[in-house]
Amino acid sequence: MPITPYVALDLQQLEKNVRGMTGKLTQQDIEHWPHIKTHKSVELAKFEIACGAKGITCATLQEATVMAEGGIDHILLAYPMIGEQKCKQFIELAKKIRLKTIIDSLQGAEQLSVAAKQENQIIEVYIAVDYGAHREGIQLDDLEPFALAIQKLPNLKIIGVFTYAGTIYQYRTEPEIRKAAKAEAELLLSCQKRLEKLGIEAPRTSGGSTLSSFYADELKGITESRAGNFIFGDMNAIYGGIYTPEDCALTIRTTVVSIPIEGYATVDAGTKTLTSDQSAEPGFGYIVEDPNIKLVKLNEEHGYLRYDPKKIKLNIGDVLNIIPNHSCVIPNLTNKIYALNNNEIDHIIIPDARY
Amino acid sequence: MPITPYVALDLQQLEKNVRGMTGKLTQQDIEHWPHIKTHKSVELAKFEIACGAKGITCATLQEATVMAEGGIDHILLAYPMIGEQKCKQFIELAKKIRLKTIIDSLQGAEQLSVAAKQENQIIEVYIAVDYGAHREGIQLDDLEPFALAIQKLPNLKIIGVFTYAGTIYQYRTEPEIRKAAKAEAELLLSCQKRLEKLGIEAPRTSGGSTLSSFYADELKGITESRAGNFIFGDMNAIYGGIYTPEDCALTIRTTVVSIPIEGYATVDAGTKTLTSDQSAEPGFGYIVEDPNIKLVKLNEEHGYLRYDPKKIKLNIGDVLNIIPNHSCVIPNLTNKIYALNNNEIDHIIIPDARY
């Protein structure tokens, strides 16, 4: 085994998670377009496609470029391309594979249109609508004028409506999440109808987080989901009530390196391994061996454990497994993910698209 | 210029920061052992040595290995080596360069001693004492019995006392920080005296954060400081009152990619560029162009800006500079730091020891 800290990935659980999510979506006639920002690995993206995904979703042009170089030929870049330089690079990539993206500003759309025209490419775009987080997307009232303005731009082809309903992560019970998932699908479908009334055919409706896609029956009617996190699971999925610790495929292996006082121990995983991302409950991760040991604080290479020394005995050198708060940030921090087969290292997975 | 987001480093300011800190320490006869976890770059470590540092400090065995391969031959690995495998690798590296480390447990010290004996190496160690954060270090009351026990272990040579007084970062005024710096030095010197009384000569006393080292006159008497963050500066240094925004050499260049509503804008730097590290005030960084624009929230590739649209006008495509909350986590997230000379790219600096 490598020296700690390192990222361990259970291959059996990984496959279960991927097949589980693909199955749920396929059953509802929803295409699976997994977001690969979670793992950034060509190997894992190809595995998701082999398990039934129709294409993949990327968060950055660099991710899409690396995935295309790795042989993946159908990508949704779920990020607005802004600036001449980025638009040009996007078009270069779009010459090589089927590449779609989102638009939510006239400025961005114009830049993309100019770059597309220059290279004689037709670019398929989704209109992004703001679900309420005000992170991106046009306001609902602006849908018709925006769509009509976009329609006039050369070399862009509106193919659908897109939203990101990240607000769903505030909910922790099935009824709340189901309600939010349903509302997400309804928003997309109502926007699609409004575009149809304008004579704009927008056959595709793109939504879906890991939480909403877990209740895929509520998303029925949309064409595709971009769930990403489900592949590994983490405390966000556990607090959302859709995963148990046993469902989580990715853990961080770490060693107890110091016990300055009984009840206070330090492990060699800190923010440079786990990040300082928080979740619904205090703490920076879940100790698989004993959840009564709390990971209360992190420095860069130090994780601070607190436990009741009357009930729990820790020793210098003990190796512990941590389920992270947010698994989508973990592969971005390492060159190597150790893929385990029955707890033995099977091979190393590279997060190829890490910056 | 590269597409955003990217990390920009002002070479003139960098040199000013390095010479400033080295000068302050040298004036007090304190050796400078800068912590390279901040930049992880061989080039910058060598620059710090060229400016007067006596050696460097590393946080991980991997950092130390990369720095040694890069030609740096005197390293303090400020982390306890735990486990047979890590101790063996440490000893292998210690055969090649002058490598020192810290101990704070008998178990760890025994493992290191065994590995050192096997390879016939003498390893210089500092005894780490707990300054009160309970992250690492032996308790003060245990100093004498611990030192005597270590003295009996073959192939280990106690050379000094070590502490990390991270609690200083809770203070924000010069008198408070000066007081904390003085207390840090006093602790180290009193432990040194206690060891002398046992007949254990421990000539070296290792302490110093960026905050305490800025007031190096308060540290007078200790032999060395491990300040790291000073090289770049960040919001922690600004809130600590020792740097202004103009003193910060490292920024993140980012583009406004969406303005869903006036007053709500999104930039293309998120947790995968800035991390979710927080500082003394709310927010995730400081917008150099206008500090009234607040960076209130981050997703992985999205930074949420909030501003008063009556007073501030932002446009899609605007490029902004962010001073991060904590600069020590930034180079760990990128392959390339763009070194600027009068705002033109001079060359690219590689964070070589990034995992």
XYZ file of C-alpha atoms in Angstrom:
710
model
C 0.000 0.000 0.000
C 1.216 3.567 -0.645
C 2.124 5.846 2.224
C -0.801 7.851 3.574
C -2.707 9.999 2.865
C -4.076 8.495 -0.336
C -7.386 8.216 -2.136
C -8.902 4.726 -2.260
C -11.710 3.721 -4.589
C -13.721 0.522 -4.169
C -14.307 -0.812 -7.686
C -17.259 -3.047 -6.783
C -19.093 -0.186 -5.090
C -18.197 2.170 -7.934
C -19.825 -0.145 -10.478
C -22.897 -0.534 -8.262
C -23.267 3.246 -8.023
C -22.859 3.799 -11.764
C -25.211 0.993 -12.785
C -27.696 2.074 -10.118
C -27.909 5.668 -11.337
C -27.904 4.759 -15.052
C -30.655 2.222 -14.375
C -32.847 4.708 -12.517
C -32.553 7.270 -15.327
C -32.918 4.818 -18.221
C -36.069 3.407 -16.656
C -37.598 6.885 -16.954
C -36.319 7.379 -20.525
C -33.886 10.003 -19.305
C -30.441 10.009 -20.924
C -27.503 9.887 -18.544
C -24.890 12.603 -19.162
C -22.725 12.183 -16.066
C -20.730 15.194 -14.928
C -17.069 14.159 -14.996
C -15.875 17.121 -12.878
C -16.283 14.654 -9.999
C -13.490 12.314 -11.127
C -11.791 14.068 -14.080
C -10.714 10.644 -15.329
C -10.968 9.420 -18.939
C -11.084 5.842 -17.663
C -14.038 6.517 -15.371
C -15.846 8.595 -18.015
C -15.493 5.703 -20.456
C -16.737 3.310 -17.796
C -19.834 5.482 -17.306
C -20.423 5.400 -21.072
C -19.898 1.638 -21.146
C -22.562 1.389 -18.427
C -25.076 3.299 -20.564
C -24.307 7.036 -20.443
C -25.044 8.751 -23.779
C -22.267 11.305 -23.439
C -20.550 13.235 -20.681
C -20.832 16.671 -19.113
C -17.771 18.835 -18.401
C -17.353 21.980 -16.306
C -14.381 23.521 -18.100
C -13.005 23.748 -21.613
C -9.853 22.086 -20.354
C -11.841 19.100 -19.012
C -13.632 18.783 -22.358
C -10.320 18.992 -24.247
C -8.711 16.265 -22.157
C -11.772 14.020 -22.456
C -11.847 14.511 -26.233
C -8.141 13.692 -26.475
C -8.951 10.577 -24.460
C -11.396 9.453 -27.123
C -14.783 10.696 -25.877
C -16.661 12.203 -28.793
C -19.929 13.597 -27.422
C -19.650 16.233 -24.713
C -21.873 18.861 -23.121
C -19.720 21.695 -21.803
C -22.052 23.008 -19.102
C -20.362 26.380 -18.775
C -20.795 29.626 -20.710
C -17.885 30.341 -23.066
C -16.893 33.974 -22.579
C -14.169 35.876 -24.435
C -12.716 35.627 -27.929
C -9.864 33.367 -26.864
C -12.055 30.805 -25.079
C -14.625 30.813 -27.877
C -11.927 30.166 -30.480
C -10.537 27.247 -28.499
C -14.057 25.900 -28.064
C -14.660 25.994 -31.815
C -11.354 24.231 -32.487
C -12.519 21.434 -30.204
C -15.984 21.425 -31.770
C -14.377 20.602 -35.127
C -13.122 17.336 -33.670
C -16.055 16.034 -31.632
C -19.755 16.699 -31.095
C -19.577 19.480 -28.534
C -22.546 21.379 -27.132
C -22.654 24.217 -24.646
C -24.905 26.636 -22.793
C -25.564 30.345 -23.249
C -27.054 32.851 -20.851
C -25.866 36.212 -22.186
C -26.091 37.950 -25.513
C -22.442 39.016 -25.214
C -21.260 35.442 -24.770
C -23.534 34.124 -27.504
C -22.314 36.783 -29.941
C -18.680 35.919 -29.267
C -19.400 32.227 -29.792
C -21.366 32.965 -32.955
C -18.517 35.021 -34.425
C -15.975 32.286 -33.659
C -18.287 29.584 -35.073
C -18.942 31.524 -38.269
C -15.254 32.116 -38.809
C -14.660 28.383 -38.841
C -17.913 27.488 -40.561
C -19.180 25.437 -37.627
C -22.755 25.128 -36.355
C -22.809 25.040 -32.575
C -25.670 23.456 -30.657
C -26.559 25.490 -27.595
C -28.881 25.215 -24.631
C -30.468 28.310 -23.161
C -29.552 28.298 -19.455
C -32.306 29.509 -17.134
C -31.740 30.686 -13.563
C -33.369 28.295 -11.113
C -33.124 30.803 -8.285
C -29.514 30.506 -7.120
C -28.533 33.471 -9.358
C -25.362 31.690 -10.347
C -26.087 31.665 -14.067
C -28.997 31.561 -16.476
C -31.415 34.102 -17.829
C -34.425 35.183 -15.806
C -37.656 33.408 -16.704
C -39.346 36.597 -17.865
C -36.573 37.153 -20.388
C -36.879 33.747 -22.064
C -38.777 34.796 -25.206
C -36.817 37.950 -26.107
C -33.538 36.200 -25.322
C -34.385 33.154 -27.466
C -35.481 35.354 -30.375
C -32.258 37.358 -30.174
C -30.154 34.193 -30.117
C -32.068 32.763 -33.045
C -30.826 35.646 -35.181
C -27.163 34.918 -34.470
C -25.451 33.001 -37.241
C -24.016 29.517 -36.646
C -25.746 28.939 -33.298
C -28.554 26.400 -33.077
C -30.793 26.354 -30.021
C -31.387 22.699 -29.131
C -32.707 22.881 -25.615
C -33.166 24.353 -22.167
C -30.763 23.879 -19.285
C -30.840 24.549 -15.564
C -28.818 23.837 -12.451
C -30.986 23.368 -9.384
C -28.258 23.286 -6.747
C -30.698 24.596 -4.161
C -31.902 20.987 -3.778
C -28.882 20.313 -1.522
C -30.541 22.245 1.286
C -33.096 19.420 1.675
C -32.593 16.250 3.669
C -35.816 14.250 3.433
C -37.259 12.251 0.560
C -40.515 14.280 0.274
C -38.592 17.562 0.145
C -36.131 16.273 -2.435
C -38.862 14.679 -4.554
C -40.751 17.977 -4.549
C -37.630 19.902 -5.587
C -36.827 17.372 -8.349
C -40.357 17.646 -9.707
C -40.175 21.446 -9.690
C -36.854 21.288 -11.570
C -38.339 19.119 -14.325
C -41.474 21.270 -14.515
C -39.410 24.415 -14.977
C -37.469 22.893 -17.869
C -40.585 21.519 -19.564
C -42.504 24.782 -19.212
C -39.600 26.720 -20.761
C -39.488 24.219 -23.600
C -43.212 24.786 -24.267
C -42.762 28.546 -24.270
C -40.022 28.202 -26.880
C -42.246 25.933 -28.981
C -44.913 28.629 -28.972
C -42.332 30.949 -30.523
C -41.719 28.348 -33.183
C -38.345 27.421 -31.691
C -37.949 23.709 -31.455
C -35.861 22.911 -28.378
C -36.067 19.142 -28.064
C -33.594 18.768 -25.216
C -34.114 19.507 -21.519
C -31.014 19.192 -19.343
C -31.123 19.092 -15.557
C -30.456 16.697 -12.744
C -28.199 16.626 -9.720
C -27.298 13.432 -7.882
C -30.102 14.120 -5.406
C -32.843 14.807 -7.956
C -31.692 11.982 -10.243
C -31.913 9.484 -7.390
C -35.668 10.124 -7.606
C -35.607 9.994 -11.409
C -39.354 9.268 -11.575
C -39.906 12.885 -10.506
C -37.730 14.082 -13.414
C -39.730 12.092 -15.987
C -40.210 14.111 -19.154
C -36.789 15.761 -19.290
C -34.381 14.317 -21.810
C -31.171 14.163 -19.781
C -29.561 14.323 -16.344
C -26.069 15.565 -15.505
C -25.668 13.875 -12.098
C -21.989 13.562 -11.168
C -21.388 12.945 -7.512
C -23.337 9.639 -7.370
C -20.312 7.755 -8.764
C -18.452 8.088 -5.462
C -21.005 9.331 -2.906
C -19.985 11.427 0.106
C -21.407 13.098 3.206
C -23.588 15.362 1.039
C -25.285 12.247 -0.366
C -25.514 10.718 3.102
C -27.014 13.847 4.661
C -29.392 13.994 1.676
C -30.584 10.551 2.776
C -29.868 8.772 -0.515
C -26.599 7.015 0.406
C -25.339 5.225 3.504
C -21.643 5.142 4.416
C -21.509 1.664 2.829
C -22.620 3.138 -0.518
C -19.650 5.504 -0.657
C -16.988 4.149 -3.023
C -14.266 6.722 -2.327
C -12.427 7.187 0.942
C -9.238 8.857 2.078
C -6.784 6.588 3.906
C -4.950 8.435 6.626
C -2.644 7.653 9.561
C -2.790 8.832 13.171
C 0.516 10.732 13.459
C 0.189 12.413 16.840
C -1.778 12.119 20.085
C -0.743 15.213 22.047
C -3.333 14.432 24.758
C -5.635 11.422 25.085
C -8.817 12.382 23.235
C -6.931 14.625 20.804
C -5.356 12.887 17.836
C -3.990 14.164 14.530
C -4.113 12.405 11.159
C -2.051 13.145 8.063
C -5.007 14.261 5.904
C -5.713 17.990 5.890
C -7.104 20.613 3.525
C -4.633 19.633 0.805
C -6.199 16.159 0.757
C -9.813 16.752 1.849
C -10.316 20.506 1.144
C -12.118 22.689 3.661
C -15.515 21.983 2.054
C -18.187 21.619 4.681
C -21.511 19.781 4.581
C -24.820 19.832 6.452
C -23.281 18.892 9.819
C -20.136 20.232 11.513
C -16.883 18.423 10.770
C -14.723 17.635 7.760
C -15.520 14.002 7.057
C -16.755 10.734 8.510
C -14.445 8.226 10.161
C -15.549 4.832 8.850
C -13.876 2.849 11.648
C -15.806 4.728 14.354
C -18.128 7.657 13.598
C -17.829 8.703 17.254
C -14.353 9.946 16.364
C -14.964 13.443 15.004
C -12.782 15.223 12.455
C -13.273 18.719 13.844
C -10.644 20.851 12.131
C -8.079 20.806 9.326
C -4.769 22.486 8.611
C -3.054 21.831 5.305
C -1.547 18.452 6.227
C -3.166 17.881 9.616
C -6.642 16.645 10.515
C -7.715 17.192 14.118
C -9.594 14.255 15.665
C -11.554 14.484 18.900
C -12.872 11.439 20.742
C -13.790 10.208 24.176
C -10.688 8.394 25.452
C -12.782 6.493 27.983
C -14.657 4.781 25.176
C -12.248 4.881 22.236
C -8.582 3.897 22.031
C -6.479 5.316 19.219
C -2.792 4.610 18.672
C -0.057 6.350 16.741
C 0.105 4.534 13.405
C -3.577 3.563 13.233
C -4.876 3.820 9.666
C -8.359 5.265 9.280
C -10.719 5.731 6.332
C -12.461 9.058 5.858
C -15.597 9.611 3.769
C -15.199 13.211 2.562
C -17.864 15.888 2.859
C -17.693 16.487 -0.878
C -16.099 13.873 -3.111
C -16.099 16.056 -6.271
C -13.107 18.015 -4.969
C -10.946 15.027 -3.958
C -9.544 13.669 -7.272
C -8.621 17.257 -8.169
C -6.054 17.115 -5.348
C -4.129 14.022 -6.329
C -2.287 12.452 -9.246
C -3.370 8.961 -8.287
C -6.575 7.285 -7.219
C -5.892 3.774 -5.926
C -8.569 1.484 -7.373
C -9.212 -1.403 -4.991
C -10.536 -4.836 -5.785
C -11.549 -6.588 -2.560
C -9.301 -4.195 -0.674
C -6.232 -4.974 -2.798
C -4.813 -2.369 -5.175
C -5.960 -3.349 -8.648
C -4.566 -0.394 -10.570
C -4.143 3.377 -10.452
C -6.727 5.736 -11.931
C -5.438 9.135 -13.108
C -7.578 12.270 -12.781
C -6.384 13.250 -16.277
C -8.247 16.550 -16.491
C -6.918 17.923 -13.236
C -5.372 21.321 -13.898
C -2.425 35.833 -21.582
C -3.807 32.357 -20.746
C -7.539 31.763 -20.472
C -8.932 32.372 -16.986
C -8.870 31.345 -14.216
C -5.122 31.402 -13.681
C -2.678 32.211 -10.908
C -0.598 35.367 -11.417
C 2.531 36.189 -9.436
C 4.118 39.637 -9.385
C 7.879 39.062 -9.426
C 8.830 42.497 -8.089
C 6.482 42.163 -5.119
C 7.630 38.579 -4.539
C 11.257 39.682 -4.232
C 10.270 42.523 -1.908
C 8.386 40.101 0.358
C 11.237 37.579 0.465
C 13.974 40.157 1.081
C 11.765 41.894 3.641
C 11.218 38.789 5.735
C 14.789 37.522 5.432
C 16.048 40.965 6.446
C 13.823 41.151 9.518
C 14.961 37.717 10.714
C 18.655 38.148 9.901
C 18.705 41.423 11.796
C 17.712 39.478 14.912
C 20.233 36.689 14.241
C 17.407 34.299 13.447
C 17.965 31.864 10.590
C 15.297 31.829 7.917
C 13.943 28.365 7.113
C 10.986 29.256 4.892
C 8.157 26.752 4.686
C 7.826 25.767 1.027
C 4.375 24.171 1.440
C 3.147 27.630 0.382
C 4.549 27.448 -3.149
C 5.846 23.859 -3.574
C 8.256 25.177 -6.213
C 11.969 24.314 -6.460
C 12.566 27.602 -8.277
C 10.994 29.672 -5.500
C 12.707 27.637 -2.769
C 16.054 28.293 -4.448
C 15.182 31.972 -4.735
C 14.488 32.101 -0.997
C 17.879 30.480 -0.364
C 19.561 32.920 -2.755
C 17.988 35.725 -0.716
C 19.508 34.409 2.502
C 17.492 31.429 3.791
C 19.720 28.806 5.457
C 17.589 25.860 4.381
C 13.934 25.094 3.783
C 11.070 23.572 5.731
C 8.747 20.958 4.204
C 5.401 19.581 5.372
C 5.527 16.179 3.710
C 8.086 13.555 2.818
C 7.046 13.946 -0.808
C 7.746 17.701 -0.710
C 11.165 17.024 0.812
C 11.921 14.367 -1.816
C 11.006 16.677 -4.712
C 13.024 19.555 -3.245
C 16.045 17.291 -2.740
C 15.756 16.042 -6.319
C 15.669 19.685 -7.343
C 19.039 20.248 -5.707
C 18.202 21.573 -2.233
C 20.423 19.854 0.294
C 19.386 21.068 3.746
C 15.779 20.437 4.754
C 13.734 20.396 7.939
C 10.792 18.037 7.490
C 8.418 19.559 10.052
C 6.175 16.522 10.332
C 6.432 13.391 12.469
C 7.424 10.308 10.451
C 5.104 7.479 11.445
C 5.175 3.889 10.198
C 7.920 1.592 8.983
C 7.402 2.463 5.312
C 7.573 6.245 5.795
C 10.571 5.989 8.135
C 12.448 3.838 5.596
C 11.786 6.338 2.818
C 12.866 9.159 5.117
C 16.167 7.417 5.850
C 16.788 6.821 2.156
C 16.400 10.553 1.587
C 18.567 11.365 4.614
C 21.428 9.468 2.978
C 21.397 11.997 0.150
C 20.944 15.362 1.881
C 21.064 16.863 5.364
C 17.538 16.099 6.536
C 16.149 16.835 9.978
C 12.745 16.111 11.436
C 10.562 16.369 14.534
C 9.391 13.765 17.027
C 6.530 13.871 19.495
C 5.829 10.228 20.281
C 7.918 7.352 21.514
C 6.320 5.061 18.931
C 7.326 7.318 16.060
C 10.800 7.904 17.451
C 11.360 4.154 17.881
C 10.342 3.458 14.292
C 12.667 6.168 13.028
C 15.484 4.920 15.232
C 15.124 1.361 13.924
C 15.144 2.548 10.318
C 18.131 4.849 10.951
C 20.123 2.089 12.654
C 19.462 -0.329 9.847
C 21.080 2.071 7.396
C 23.719 3.329 9.813
C 22.473 6.922 9.684
C 22.356 9.448 12.522
C 19.170 11.492 12.346
C 18.941 14.945 13.890
C 15.583 15.473 15.574
C 13.735 18.280 17.279
C 11.404 17.552 20.153
C 8.035 19.039 19.210
C 6.134 20.645 22.072
C 2.405 21.386 22.043
C 1.804 25.118 22.084
C -1.842 24.649 23.033
C -3.529 23.817 19.748
C -3.238 20.076 20.535
C -2.311 19.376 16.938
C 1.067 17.808 17.729
C 3.835 17.983 20.276
C 4.392 16.565 23.705
C 2.864 18.212 26.759
C 5.217 20.529 28.655
C 5.125 18.400 31.804
C 6.376 15.426 29.838
C 9.456 17.142 28.415
C 12.108 15.650 30.717
C 10.950 12.015 30.715
C 10.335 12.159 26.974
C 13.767 13.627 26.219
C 15.492 11.056 28.417
C 13.629 8.229 26.695
C 14.554 9.559 23.258
C 18.176 9.966 24.276
C 18.362 6.213 24.818
C 17.229 5.409 21.271
C 20.087 4.568 18.937
C 20.859 6.723 15.890
C 18.673 9.665 16.928
C 20.329 12.908 18.003
C 18.249 15.565 19.754
C 19.318 18.922 18.324
C 16.552 21.228 19.399
C 13.030 22.153 20.387
C 10.217 22.873 17.949
C 6.736 24.352 18.193
C 3.942 25.539 15.954
C 2.040 28.465 17.436
C -0.808 28.622 14.929
C -3.063 30.147 17.574
C -1.435 33.490 16.722
C -3.750 33.756 13.695
C -6.644 34.590 15.990
C -5.064 38.002 16.699
C -5.415 41.082 14.524
C -3.534 43.897 16.268
C 0.188 44.508 16.590
C 0.250 44.404 20.429
C -1.609 41.086 20.501
C 0.616 39.541 17.838
C 3.806 40.859 19.458
C 2.708 39.349 22.769
C 1.974 35.994 21.146
C 5.316 36.023 19.283
C 7.189 36.743 22.499
C 5.366 33.932 24.309
C 6.260 31.536 21.471
C 9.963 32.361 21.750
C 9.870 32.171 25.555
C 8.333 28.706 25.429
C 11.047 27.415 23.117
C 13.853 28.968 25.144
C 12.501 27.692 28.465
C 12.243 24.151 27.053
C 15.801 24.422 25.787
C 16.989 25.400 29.276
C 15.142 22.475 30.849
C 16.895 20.101 28.460
C 20.271 21.688 29.262
C 19.640 20.976 32.946
C 19.287 17.308 32.013
C 22.624 17.535 30.239
C 20.969 17.399 26.830
C 22.400 20.014 24.553
C 19.633 21.233 22.220
C 21.168 24.205 20.454
C 18.321 24.796 17.994
C 14.941 26.421 18.660
C 12.498 26.340 15.753
C 9.323 28.432 15.613
C 7.874 31.294 13.672
C 4.805 31.860 11.587
C 4.501 34.704 9.075
C 2.721 36.778 11.712
C 5.224 36.234 14.524
C 8.228 36.560 12.193
C 7.001 39.926 10.961
C 7.774 41.086 14.518
C 11.069 39.185 14.564
C 12.428 41.358 17.395
C 9.962 39.556 19.688
C 11.383 36.189 18.597
C 14.968 37.220 19.396
C 16.839 34.338 20.978
C 15.400 31.515 18.922
C 17.658 30.140 16.224
C 15.240 29.811 13.310
C 11.857 30.729 11.857
C 9.733 28.664 9.479
C 7.503 31.452 8.101
C 5.995 30.459 4.747
C 3.013 32.516 3.738
C 4.891 35.868 3.696
C 6.234 35.098 0.213
C 2.822 35.701 -1.353
C 0.684 37.311 1.339
C -3.105 36.880 1.414
C -6.200 37.944 3.359
C -4.885 36.219 6.497
C -1.836 38.510 6.399
C -4.043 41.515 5.651
C -6.466 40.761 8.485
C -3.441 40.224 10.729
C -2.490 43.805 9.911
C 0.966 43.052 8.535
C 0.235 43.283 4.772
C -1.881 45.599 2.636
C -3.503 44.407 -0.615
C -0.557 46.033 -2.452
C 1.872 43.759 -0.581
C 0.208 40.608 -1.895
C 2.221 39.125 -4.762
C -0.191 36.374 -5.791
C -3.651 36.878 -7.271
C -6.139 34.795 -9.185
C -7.226 36.238 -12.537
C -10.840 35.450 -13.278
C -13.529 36.461 -15.787
C -17.124 37.540 -15.214
C -19.020 34.806 -17.066
C -22.622 35.491 -16.083
C -24.785 38.279 -14.684
C -28.140 36.597 -14.062
C -29.505 39.754 -12.382
C -27.831 43.154 -11.985
C -25.961 42.982 -8.687
C -25.365 39.237 -9.020
C -22.388 38.222 -11.128
C -20.471 34.966 -11.492
C -16.750 34.549 -12.134
C -14.919 31.455 -13.391
C -12.910 30.909 -10.181
C -14.450 28.542 -7.649
C -13.319 26.076 -4.998
C -11.113 24.226 -7.505
C -9.102 27.435 -7.942
C -9.456 29.248 -4.606
C -10.480 26.413 -2.206
C -13.216 26.967 0.358
C -10.721 28.224 2.965
C -12.162 31.099 4.950
C -10.448 33.896 6.860
C -11.303 36.361 9.623
C -14.104 38.070 7.661
C -16.909 36.518 5.593
C -16.207 35.918 1.903
C -13.767 33.939 -0.211
C -11.291 36.558 -1.375
C -10.738 40.230 -2.065
C -11.531 41.817 -5.428
C -8.586 44.104 -6.172
C -10.451 46.199 -8.756
C -13.169 47.141 -6.269
C -13.344 45.717 -2.723
C -17.021 46.703 -2.603
C -17.643 43.745 -4.893
C -17.972 40.813 -2.507
C -17.117 37.200 -3.325
C -19.818 35.635 -1.164
C -19.959 31.987 -2.232
C -18.138 29.392 -4.321
C -19.074 26.272 -6.244
C -16.358 24.244 -7.915
C -15.932 26.458 -10.991
C -18.181 29.375 -10.047
C -17.561 32.337 -7.748
C -20.646 34.300 -6.721
C -20.164 38.079 -6.697
C -22.587 40.498 -5.044
C -22.427 44.269 -5.598
C -24.590 47.338 -5.610
C -25.564 47.870 -9.252
C -26.367 51.522 -8.549
C -22.721 52.160 -7.712
C -20.825 49.456 -9.593
C -21.048 48.348 -13.212
C -19.795 44.907 -14.145
C -19.855 43.427 -17.634
C -19.657 39.907 -18.994
C -16.012 39.421 -19.921
C -14.549 41.730 -17.267
C -11.325 40.306 -15.868
C -10.838 40.677 -12.105
C -7.974 39.927 -9.721
C -8.695 38.080 -6.488
C -6.439 38.054 -3.428
C -7.163 34.665 -1.863
C -8.036 34.119 1.778
C -5.159 31.673 2.127
C -2.414 31.665 -0.488
C -0.724 28.464 0.778
C -3.444 26.339 -0.830
C -3.442 28.005 -4.262
C -0.299 26.629 -6.006
C -1.402 23.150 -4.914
C -4.365 23.522 -7.300
C -2.545 24.348 -10.511
C 0.237 23.131 -12.782
C 1.281 26.637 -13.680
C 1.917 29.880 -11.854
C 2.273 32.765 -14.314
C 5.195 34.906 -13.145
C 4.657 38.509 -14.201
C 7.236 41.191 -14.807
C 5.525 44.583 -14.994
C 2.267 42.789 -15.752
C 3.721 40.833 -18.695
C 4.223 37.085 -18.456
C 7.909 36.523 -17.811
C 7.864 32.748 -17.390
C 5.912 29.894 -15.807
C 6.685 28.630 -12.319
C 5.824 24.982 -11.612
C 4.580 23.882 -8.170
C 6.827 20.809 -8.518
C 5.934 19.186 -5.217
C 2.213 19.263 -5.798
C 0.831 15.740 -5.334
